Amino acid sequence: MTPVPGTDRGEGARVEIYGIRHHGPGSARAVRGALEEFKPDAVLIEGPPEADAIVDLAGDAGMVPPVALLAYTSGRPAAPAGAGASGEEASAEGAVPAGARERQAAFWPFAEFSPEWQAIRYALEVGVPVRFCDLPAAHQLAEPEEDEPQEGEPSEDEAEDEAEDEPADEPAGRPRDGTADDHSAEREIRMDPLGWLARAAGYDDAERWWDDVVEHRHDGPSPFPAIAEAMAELRDQIAALPAAALSGLPPGYLRREERREAHMRRTLRRTLKDGHERVAVVCGAWHVPALRRKVPATRDDQTLRGLPKAKIEITWVPWTHGRLAGASGYGAGVRSPGWYHHLFTAPDRPIERWLTQAARVLREEDLHVSSAHVIEAVRLADALAALRGRPLAGLEETTEATRAVLCEGADLPVELIQRKMVVGERLGSVPEKTPMVPLKRDLRAQRSRLRLAESALEKKQDLDLRRPIDLDRSRLLHRLRLLDIDWGVPQEGGGRSKGTFRESWTLMWRPEFDVELIEASAWGTTVLGAATARAEAMAANAATLADLTSVAERCLLADLGAALPAVMRALADRAALDSDVAHLMAALPALVRALRYGDVRGTPVGPLRTVVDGLVVRVCVGLPPAVSGLDDDAARELLGHVDAVHGALALLDDAGHLERWRRTLAGVIDRQDLHGLLEGRLSRLLLDAGRLPDVAERMARSVSVGAAPERAAAWVEGFLSGGGLILVHDDGLLRLVDEWITGLPGESFTDVLPLLRRTFGGYAAAERRSIGERVRHLDAPAAPRAGAGGDDLDPARAGRAAAAALRILGWKAPV
């Protein structure tokens, strides 16, 4: 028989059950005070019993909340879509993405202001046993996420039939709107009991009501008897309803809740049987009546018999305030974890301290906020609370005061405070002796060696690859990205700037990475070994040649020398068999980058050079046939490949390959079937290389009256796609373009206008402005050059200037 809390049993045992909201400073403070008054000799906490073996770590000095218990299956766990939950507010605890048939990982988060955390710390401090009493994670993670109701739950059709047969006389106290609805009110009570109580009290916001009656309390009688009475009344109403009234609940929800409460009662019985006489139970408020109810042990045993079971591991992991927020998808989350942390850690004058911190945040952004601003904001927040009948100014009042006084009505600074303070990104930590998978332990050792700190806030990290420590940091971040752990995200085009030796990264640690590290452990026990195995698997399963070259580039960036032979063999085989020149051209840039920057990193690139040499030859041979008979879309796609290959060969800085490429371009530029877009672009590339002396004549022919306006526009677009500075400095070309545009008939001009707009719209504003100024003065007489006279050049003066320029450049002046 389940003991009734607050009364002495025949054996002299006494049980107190504290119904709490899972994250709240008032609940946490009340639980701590109640435990200190009750002085239990055992404490039971709602959570997975597998954590009993590691709960002592919560008392370690290195355990700093927010933290979370992470349970995962011993096979290949998958990262959940959102944080798991430990409370009744969650719709699915530790749920994996929709459509998954099996849950493989779940979190139970704790903040410093979580009542469960305060109960754990109290028990460890006074030296009494603390146990978790929820349904074991081994059962929770073994249950499938079924789309159909589980045994004992009505289907939708059965629920509808039962609703039709329901008698007209309804139990007293059932809220109704007078219509034969779908019992949404009853389901709402079950899924959100606190929200229902808030509306009954005249509040339209459940969190605000809870703040007023619990979280903002600092003294007075214990709230737990009133909470238990309210939950009992709501559960009595629910118990009187037919099954049809709850047909809209998630499949399996009622059955799972019944199992959880049965296991809580079983754990309580065992604790009393072990001889404990003063037992405290801390659980979600909704479960209090179920634990007080007298249920035969045999019935609970029947409920728990035959449950599926998975082999799991459990550990502590760091968590963040952002992941405690309801906006993150956490079912038991709160809107303002940063605000709640402040209320719990600063019970003395919390409003004054909060607004002072807000002023400090704004000053760090160079916004002027004085002490007078803070004083007036405090007065305004207190006045708003008094007008609204609240015991203490809440987050709503302090936010309004912040906006009106500190931010002077501006919303952007308020959003800054919301991000940094109201939610916050405080990242917890766990002690070194916490159980970890070998991969996580290896990463922690490398992070410590390389002085890379985990942070929940974005942090910019610039790396100079000439420094050994920065080179090792870069390799570690690239290896983690191969494992799909994006702790660092490269900036400026793959992490490299225009300078060869510099990389820029944005670092931000997320709690989900702990689960992803567990999943990545299937590839190896060290970051290097796991990344190597993953790269080899990616190379073996690459769908296209471009995918394979991307793997090769990433291997070189990550310095995976052991994986390179297998990747290079796969790359050489695929390149030899692929006859599509577009595929070859798409693959070349990544290989050239890897070849160039592999040298910088000291990575051997001999096999890669052989592949690059072969690809360049095959691209040059395959390009002429590939340019024939292209439509507009195909020509534009090929143009992108041509630009990419041209840039790659310039980066490679190989005179032989560059010359072969230019000869190939010169060989196809005069073809009659060449698309205008390609002809214009090839003309520009050859002009920039000094290989096209007759460019003015070519442009004149391409934009002449005899050329179709669409082809002429395509030629101009291709020619000018590399930038418009050539028109600023070459009056002849600018005049040809101007005469062609002004000579177009009205209908033709309308047809080519989108092409021209796309071309000139891609230029910088300064280039467009300069081109416009040049066009306006095309017909004006040329102004005499400064110093022009009878002789255009003074050899003596020019010689001195030339000698000075040569000295500046470090060159030796000719004798």
Tab-separated table of C-alpha atoms in Angstrom, residues 77 472 496 766:
chain	number	residue	atom	x	y	z
A	77	PRO	CA	22.225	6.343	-30.900
A	472	ASP	CA	46.598	21.660	-35.062
A	496	ARG	CA	40.548	30.398	-45.840
A	766	ALA	CA	31.102	52.819	-57.510
